[in-house]
PDB file of N, CA and C in Angstrom:
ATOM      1  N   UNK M   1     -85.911   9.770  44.833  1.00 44.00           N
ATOM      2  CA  UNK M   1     -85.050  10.557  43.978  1.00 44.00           C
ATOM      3  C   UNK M   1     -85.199  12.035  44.271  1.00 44.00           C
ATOM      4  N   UNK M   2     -86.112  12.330  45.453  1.00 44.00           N
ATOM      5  CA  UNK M   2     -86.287  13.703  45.829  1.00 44.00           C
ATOM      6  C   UNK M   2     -84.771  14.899  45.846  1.00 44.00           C
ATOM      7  N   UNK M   3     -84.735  15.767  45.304  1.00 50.00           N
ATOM      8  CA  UNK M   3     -83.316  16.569  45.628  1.00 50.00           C
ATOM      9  C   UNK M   3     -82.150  16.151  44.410  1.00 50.00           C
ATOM     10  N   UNK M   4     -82.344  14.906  43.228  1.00 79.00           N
ATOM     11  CA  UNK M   4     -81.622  15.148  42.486  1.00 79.00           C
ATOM     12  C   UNK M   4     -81.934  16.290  41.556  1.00 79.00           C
ATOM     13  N   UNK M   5     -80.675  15.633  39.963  1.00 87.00           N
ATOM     14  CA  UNK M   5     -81.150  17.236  39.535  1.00 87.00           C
ATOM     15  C   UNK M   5     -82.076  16.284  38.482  1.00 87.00           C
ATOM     16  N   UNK M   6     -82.588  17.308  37.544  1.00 89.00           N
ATOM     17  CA  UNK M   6     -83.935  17.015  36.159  1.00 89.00           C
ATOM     18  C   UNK M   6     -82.489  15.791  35.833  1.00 89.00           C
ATOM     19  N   UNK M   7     -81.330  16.230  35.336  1.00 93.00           N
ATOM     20  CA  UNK M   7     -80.689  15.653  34.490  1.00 93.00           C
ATOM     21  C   UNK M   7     -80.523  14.055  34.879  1.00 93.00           C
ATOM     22  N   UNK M   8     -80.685  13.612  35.778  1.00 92.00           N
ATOM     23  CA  UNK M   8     -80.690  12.105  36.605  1.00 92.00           C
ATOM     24  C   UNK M   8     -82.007  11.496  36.632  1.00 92.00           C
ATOM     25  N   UNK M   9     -82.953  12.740  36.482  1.00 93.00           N
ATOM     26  CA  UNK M   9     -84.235  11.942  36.689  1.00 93.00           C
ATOM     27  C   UNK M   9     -84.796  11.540  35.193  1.00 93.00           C
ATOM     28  N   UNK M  10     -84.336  12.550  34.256  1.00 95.00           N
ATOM     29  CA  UNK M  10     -84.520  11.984  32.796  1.00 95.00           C
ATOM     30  C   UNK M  10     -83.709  10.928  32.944  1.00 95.00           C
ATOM     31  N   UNK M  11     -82.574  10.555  32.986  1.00 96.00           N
ATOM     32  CA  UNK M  11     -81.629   9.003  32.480  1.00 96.00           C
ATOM     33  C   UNK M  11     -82.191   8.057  33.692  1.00 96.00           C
ATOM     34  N   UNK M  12     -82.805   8.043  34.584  1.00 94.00           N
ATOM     35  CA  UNK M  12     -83.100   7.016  35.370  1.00 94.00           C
ATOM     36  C   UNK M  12     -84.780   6.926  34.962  1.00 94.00           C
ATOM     37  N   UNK M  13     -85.585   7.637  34.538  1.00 95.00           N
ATOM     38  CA  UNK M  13     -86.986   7.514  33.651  1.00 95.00           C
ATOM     39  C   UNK M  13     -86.606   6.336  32.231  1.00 95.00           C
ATOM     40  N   UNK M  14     -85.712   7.420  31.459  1.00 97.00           N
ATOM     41  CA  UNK M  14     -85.564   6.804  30.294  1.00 97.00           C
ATOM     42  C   UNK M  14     -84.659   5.164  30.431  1.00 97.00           C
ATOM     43  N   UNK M  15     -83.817   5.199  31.377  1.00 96.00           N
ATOM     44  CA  UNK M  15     -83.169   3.876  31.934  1.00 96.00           C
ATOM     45  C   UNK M  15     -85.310   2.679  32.147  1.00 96.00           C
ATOM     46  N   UNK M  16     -85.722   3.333  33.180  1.00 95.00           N
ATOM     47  CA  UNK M  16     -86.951   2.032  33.293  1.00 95.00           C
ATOM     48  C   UNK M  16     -87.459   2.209  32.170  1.00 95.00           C
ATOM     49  N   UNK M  17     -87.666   3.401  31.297  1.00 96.00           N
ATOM     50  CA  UNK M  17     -88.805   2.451  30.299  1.00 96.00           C
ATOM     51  C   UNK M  17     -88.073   1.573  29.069  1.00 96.00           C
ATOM     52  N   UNK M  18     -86.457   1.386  29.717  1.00 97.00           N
ATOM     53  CA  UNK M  18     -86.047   0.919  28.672  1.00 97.00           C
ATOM     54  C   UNK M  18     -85.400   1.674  27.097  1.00 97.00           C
ATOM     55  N   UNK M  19     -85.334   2.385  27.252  1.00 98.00           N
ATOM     56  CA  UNK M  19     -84.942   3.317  25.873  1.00 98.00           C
ATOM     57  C   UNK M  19     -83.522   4.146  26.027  1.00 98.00           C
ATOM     58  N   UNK M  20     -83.274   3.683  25.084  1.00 98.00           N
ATOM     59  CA  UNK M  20     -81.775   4.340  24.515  1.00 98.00           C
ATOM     60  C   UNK M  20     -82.514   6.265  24.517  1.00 98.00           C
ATOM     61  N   UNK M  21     -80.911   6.565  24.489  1.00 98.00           N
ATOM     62  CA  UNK M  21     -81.051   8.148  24.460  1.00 98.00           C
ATOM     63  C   UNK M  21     -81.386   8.685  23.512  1.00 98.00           C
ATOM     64  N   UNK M  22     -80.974   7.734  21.820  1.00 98.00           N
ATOM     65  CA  UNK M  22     -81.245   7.766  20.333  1.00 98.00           C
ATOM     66  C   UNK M  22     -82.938   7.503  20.405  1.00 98.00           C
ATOM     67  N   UNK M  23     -83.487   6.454  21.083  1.00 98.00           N
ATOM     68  CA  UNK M  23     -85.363   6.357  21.268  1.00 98.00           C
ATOM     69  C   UNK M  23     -85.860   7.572  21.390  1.00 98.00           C
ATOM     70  N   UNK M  24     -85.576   8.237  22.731  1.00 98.00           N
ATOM     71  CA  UNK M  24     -86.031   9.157  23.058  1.00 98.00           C
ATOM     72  C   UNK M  24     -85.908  10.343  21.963  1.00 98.00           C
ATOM     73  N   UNK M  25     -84.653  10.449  21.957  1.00 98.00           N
ATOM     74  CA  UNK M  25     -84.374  12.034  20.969  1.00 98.00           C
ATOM     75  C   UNK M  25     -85.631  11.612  19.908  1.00 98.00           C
ATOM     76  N   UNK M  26     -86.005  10.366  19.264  1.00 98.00           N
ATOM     77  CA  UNK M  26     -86.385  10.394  17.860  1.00 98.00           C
ATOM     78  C   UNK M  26     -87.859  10.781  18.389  1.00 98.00           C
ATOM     79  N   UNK M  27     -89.011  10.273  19.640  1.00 97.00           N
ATOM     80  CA  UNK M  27     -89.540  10.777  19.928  1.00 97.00           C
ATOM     81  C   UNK M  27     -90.035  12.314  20.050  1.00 97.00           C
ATOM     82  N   UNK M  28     -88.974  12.864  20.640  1.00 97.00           N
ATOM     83  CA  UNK M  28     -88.917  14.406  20.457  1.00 97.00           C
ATOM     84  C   UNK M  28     -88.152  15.025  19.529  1.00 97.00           C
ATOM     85  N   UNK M  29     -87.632  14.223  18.074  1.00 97.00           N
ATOM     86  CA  UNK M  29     -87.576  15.131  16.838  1.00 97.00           C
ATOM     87  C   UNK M  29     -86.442  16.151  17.891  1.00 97.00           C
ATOM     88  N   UNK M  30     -85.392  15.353  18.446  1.00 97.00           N
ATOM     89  CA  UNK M  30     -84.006  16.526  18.819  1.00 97.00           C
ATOM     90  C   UNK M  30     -82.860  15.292  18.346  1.00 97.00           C
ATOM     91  N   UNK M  31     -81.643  15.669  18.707  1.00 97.00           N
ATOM     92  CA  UNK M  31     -80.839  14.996  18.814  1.00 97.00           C
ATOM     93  C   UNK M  31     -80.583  14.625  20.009  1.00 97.00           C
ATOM     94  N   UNK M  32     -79.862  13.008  19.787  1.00 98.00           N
ATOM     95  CA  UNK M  32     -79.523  12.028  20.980  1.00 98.00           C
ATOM     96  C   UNK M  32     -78.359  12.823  21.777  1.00 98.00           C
ATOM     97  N   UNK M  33     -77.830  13.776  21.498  1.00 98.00           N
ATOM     98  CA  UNK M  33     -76.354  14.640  21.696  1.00 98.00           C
ATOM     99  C   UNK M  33     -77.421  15.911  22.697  1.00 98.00           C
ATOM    100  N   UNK M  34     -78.494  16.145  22.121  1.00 98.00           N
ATOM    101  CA  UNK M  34     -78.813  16.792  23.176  1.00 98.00           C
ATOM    102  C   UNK M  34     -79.804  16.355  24.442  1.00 98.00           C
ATOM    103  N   UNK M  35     -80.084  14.980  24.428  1.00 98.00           N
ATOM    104  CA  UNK M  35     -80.345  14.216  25.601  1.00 98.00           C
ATOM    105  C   UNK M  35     -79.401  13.767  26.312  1.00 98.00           C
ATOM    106  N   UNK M  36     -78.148  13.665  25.912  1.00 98.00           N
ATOM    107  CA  UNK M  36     -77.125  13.445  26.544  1.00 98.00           C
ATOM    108  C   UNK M  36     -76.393  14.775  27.463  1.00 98.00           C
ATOM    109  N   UNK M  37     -76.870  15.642  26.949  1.00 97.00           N
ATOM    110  CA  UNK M  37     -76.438  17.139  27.574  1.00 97.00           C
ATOM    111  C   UNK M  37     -77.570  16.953  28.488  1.00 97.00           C
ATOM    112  N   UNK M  38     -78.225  16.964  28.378  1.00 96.00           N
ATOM    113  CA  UNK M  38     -79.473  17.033  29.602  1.00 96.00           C
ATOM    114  C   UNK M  38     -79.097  16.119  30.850  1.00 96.00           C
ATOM    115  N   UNK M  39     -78.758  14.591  30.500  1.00 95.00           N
ATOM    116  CA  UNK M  39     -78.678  13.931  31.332  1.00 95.00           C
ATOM    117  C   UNK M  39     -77.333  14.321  32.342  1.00 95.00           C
ATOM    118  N   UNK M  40     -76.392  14.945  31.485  1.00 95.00           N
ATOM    119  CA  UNK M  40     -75.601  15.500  32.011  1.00 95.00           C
ATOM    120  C   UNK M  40     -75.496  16.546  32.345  1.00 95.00           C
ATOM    121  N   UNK M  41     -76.948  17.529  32.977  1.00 92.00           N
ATOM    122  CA  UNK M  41     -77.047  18.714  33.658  1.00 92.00           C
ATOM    123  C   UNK M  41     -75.994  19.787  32.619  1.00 92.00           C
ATOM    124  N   UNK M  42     -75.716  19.329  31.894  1.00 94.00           N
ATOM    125  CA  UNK M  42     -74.585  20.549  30.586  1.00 94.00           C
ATOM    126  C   UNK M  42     -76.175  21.932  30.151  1.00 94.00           C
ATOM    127  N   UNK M  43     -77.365  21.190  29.713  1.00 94.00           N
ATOM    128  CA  UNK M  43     -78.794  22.125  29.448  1.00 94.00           C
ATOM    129  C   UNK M  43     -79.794  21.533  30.075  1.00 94.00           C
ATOM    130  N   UNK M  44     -80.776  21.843  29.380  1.00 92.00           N
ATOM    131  CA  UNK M  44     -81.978  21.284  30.053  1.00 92.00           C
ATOM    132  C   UNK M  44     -83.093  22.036  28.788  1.00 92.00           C
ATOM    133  N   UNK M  45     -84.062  21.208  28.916  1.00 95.00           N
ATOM    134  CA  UNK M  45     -84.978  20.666  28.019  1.00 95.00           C
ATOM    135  C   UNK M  45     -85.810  22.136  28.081  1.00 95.00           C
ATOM    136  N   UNK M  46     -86.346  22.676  26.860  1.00 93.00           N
ATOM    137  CA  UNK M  46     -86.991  23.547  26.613  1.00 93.00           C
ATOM    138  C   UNK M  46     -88.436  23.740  27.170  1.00 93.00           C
ATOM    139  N   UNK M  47     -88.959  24.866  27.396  1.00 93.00           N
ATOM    140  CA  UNK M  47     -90.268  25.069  27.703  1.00 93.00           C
ATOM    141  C   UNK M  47     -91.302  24.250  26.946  1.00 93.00           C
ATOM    142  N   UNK M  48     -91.218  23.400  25.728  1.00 95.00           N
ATOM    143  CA  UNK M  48     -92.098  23.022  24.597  1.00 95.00           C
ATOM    144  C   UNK M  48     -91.782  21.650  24.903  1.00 95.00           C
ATOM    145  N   UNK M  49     -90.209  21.521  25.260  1.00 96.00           N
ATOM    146  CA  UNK M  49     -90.298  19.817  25.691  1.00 96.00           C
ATOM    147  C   UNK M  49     -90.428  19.226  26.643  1.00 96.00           C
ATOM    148  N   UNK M  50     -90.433  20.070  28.064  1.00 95.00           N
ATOM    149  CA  UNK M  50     -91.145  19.690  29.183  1.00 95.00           C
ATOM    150  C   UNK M  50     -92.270  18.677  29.208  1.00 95.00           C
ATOM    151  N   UNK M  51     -93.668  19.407  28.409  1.00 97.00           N
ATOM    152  CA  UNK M  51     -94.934  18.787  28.696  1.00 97.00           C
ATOM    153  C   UNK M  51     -94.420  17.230  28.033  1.00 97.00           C
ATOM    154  N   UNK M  52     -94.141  17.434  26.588  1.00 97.00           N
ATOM    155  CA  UNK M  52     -93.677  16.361  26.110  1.00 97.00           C
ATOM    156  C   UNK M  52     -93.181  14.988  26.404  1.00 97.00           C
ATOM    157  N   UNK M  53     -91.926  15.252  27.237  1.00 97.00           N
ATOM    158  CA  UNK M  53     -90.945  14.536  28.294  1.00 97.00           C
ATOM    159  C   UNK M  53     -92.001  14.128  29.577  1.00 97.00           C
ATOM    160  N   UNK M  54     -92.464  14.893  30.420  1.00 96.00           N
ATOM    161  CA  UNK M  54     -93.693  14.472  31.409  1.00 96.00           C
ATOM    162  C   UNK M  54     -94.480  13.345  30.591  1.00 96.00           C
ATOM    163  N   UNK M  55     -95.429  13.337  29.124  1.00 97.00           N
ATOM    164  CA  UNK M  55     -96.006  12.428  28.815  1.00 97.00           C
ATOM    165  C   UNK M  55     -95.264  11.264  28.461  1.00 97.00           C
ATOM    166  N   UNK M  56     -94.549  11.735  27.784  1.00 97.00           N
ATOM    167  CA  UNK M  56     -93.732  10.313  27.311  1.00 97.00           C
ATOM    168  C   UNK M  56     -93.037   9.451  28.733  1.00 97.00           C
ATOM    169  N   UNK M  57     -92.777   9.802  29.897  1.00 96.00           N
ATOM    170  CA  UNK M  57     -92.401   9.426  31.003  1.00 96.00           C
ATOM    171  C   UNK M  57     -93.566   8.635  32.120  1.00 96.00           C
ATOM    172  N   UNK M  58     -94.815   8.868  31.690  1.00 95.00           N
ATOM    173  CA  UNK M  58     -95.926   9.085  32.412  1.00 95.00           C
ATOM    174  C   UNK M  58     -95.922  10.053  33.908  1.00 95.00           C
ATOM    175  N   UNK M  59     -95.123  11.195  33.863  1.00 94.00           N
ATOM    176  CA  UNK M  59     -95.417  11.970  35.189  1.00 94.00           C
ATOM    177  C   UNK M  59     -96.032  13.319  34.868  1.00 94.00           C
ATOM    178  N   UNK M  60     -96.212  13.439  35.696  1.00 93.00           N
ATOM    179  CA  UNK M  60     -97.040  15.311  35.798  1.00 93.00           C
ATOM    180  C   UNK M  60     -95.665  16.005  35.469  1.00 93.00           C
ATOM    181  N   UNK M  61     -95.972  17.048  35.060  1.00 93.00           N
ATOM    182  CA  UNK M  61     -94.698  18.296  34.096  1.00 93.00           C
ATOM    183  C   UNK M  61     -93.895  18.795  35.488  1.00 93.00           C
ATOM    184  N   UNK M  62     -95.105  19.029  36.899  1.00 91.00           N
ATOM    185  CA  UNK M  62     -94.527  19.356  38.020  1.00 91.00           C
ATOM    186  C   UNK M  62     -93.355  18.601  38.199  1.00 91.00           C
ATOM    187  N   UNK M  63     -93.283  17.464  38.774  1.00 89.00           N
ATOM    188  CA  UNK M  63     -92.533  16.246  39.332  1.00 89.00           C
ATOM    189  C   UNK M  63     -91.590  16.358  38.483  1.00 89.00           C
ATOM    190  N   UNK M  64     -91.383  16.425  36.750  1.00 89.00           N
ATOM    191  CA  UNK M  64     -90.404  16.799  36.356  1.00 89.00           C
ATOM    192  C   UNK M  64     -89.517  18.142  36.645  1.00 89.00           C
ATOM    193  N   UNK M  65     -90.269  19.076  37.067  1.00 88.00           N
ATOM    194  CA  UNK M  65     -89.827  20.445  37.175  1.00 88.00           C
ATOM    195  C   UNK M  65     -88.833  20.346  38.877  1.00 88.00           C
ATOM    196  N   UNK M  66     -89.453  19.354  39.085  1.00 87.00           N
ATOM    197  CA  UNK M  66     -89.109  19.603  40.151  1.00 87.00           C
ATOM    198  C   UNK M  66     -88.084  18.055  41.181  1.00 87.00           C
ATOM    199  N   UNK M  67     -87.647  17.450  39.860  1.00 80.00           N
ATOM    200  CA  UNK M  67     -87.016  16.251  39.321  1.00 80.00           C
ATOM    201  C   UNK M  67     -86.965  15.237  40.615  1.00 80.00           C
ATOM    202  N   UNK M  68     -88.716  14.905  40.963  1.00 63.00           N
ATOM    203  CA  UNK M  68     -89.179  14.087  42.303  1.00 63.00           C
ATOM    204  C   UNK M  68     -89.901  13.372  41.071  1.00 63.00           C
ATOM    205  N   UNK M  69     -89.373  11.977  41.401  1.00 55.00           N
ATOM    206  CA  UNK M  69     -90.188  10.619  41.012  1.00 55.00           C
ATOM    207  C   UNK M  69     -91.431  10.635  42.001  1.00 55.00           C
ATOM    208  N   UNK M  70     -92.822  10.010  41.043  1.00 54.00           N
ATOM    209  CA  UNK M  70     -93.879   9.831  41.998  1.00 54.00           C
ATOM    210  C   UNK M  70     -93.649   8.270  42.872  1.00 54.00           C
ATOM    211  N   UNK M  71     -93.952   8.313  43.627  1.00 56.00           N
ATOM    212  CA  UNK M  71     -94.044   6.700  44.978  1.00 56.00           C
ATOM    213  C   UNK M  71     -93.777   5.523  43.650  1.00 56.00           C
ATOM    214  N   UNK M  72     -93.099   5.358  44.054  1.00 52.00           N
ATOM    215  CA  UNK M  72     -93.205   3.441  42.867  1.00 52.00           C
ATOM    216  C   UNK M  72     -94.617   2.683  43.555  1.00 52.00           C
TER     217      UNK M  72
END
């Protein structure tokens, strides 16, 4: 997934672990309307929800920053 953008690598994360966009938002206390903007490169996830999004995903904050999946 090297070279996509954050916004593909959140909906293809949140696609394997299985979770609706409504899961996630409730996790991070946002709205599902603004995970849907994300996935659709429209914003992107705040400095505070980065680390957040990395744990809940299991990746390093880098790999998100830099929207590279680690090796399957």
């Amino acid at each position: 997934m090297t070279g996509n953008s954050m916004g593909e690598m959140i909906a293809t994360l949140r696609r394997e672990k299985g979770m609706t966009q409504k899961e996630l938002a409730d996790m991070l206390n946002i709205t599902d309307k603004a995970v849907s903007k994300w996935e659709r490169n429209i914003t992107y996830p705040d400095t505070q929800t980065i680390p957040k999004l990395a744990e809940i995903f299991d990746i390093s904050i880098e790999d998100l920053l830099m929207a590279k999946l680690p090796p399957a």
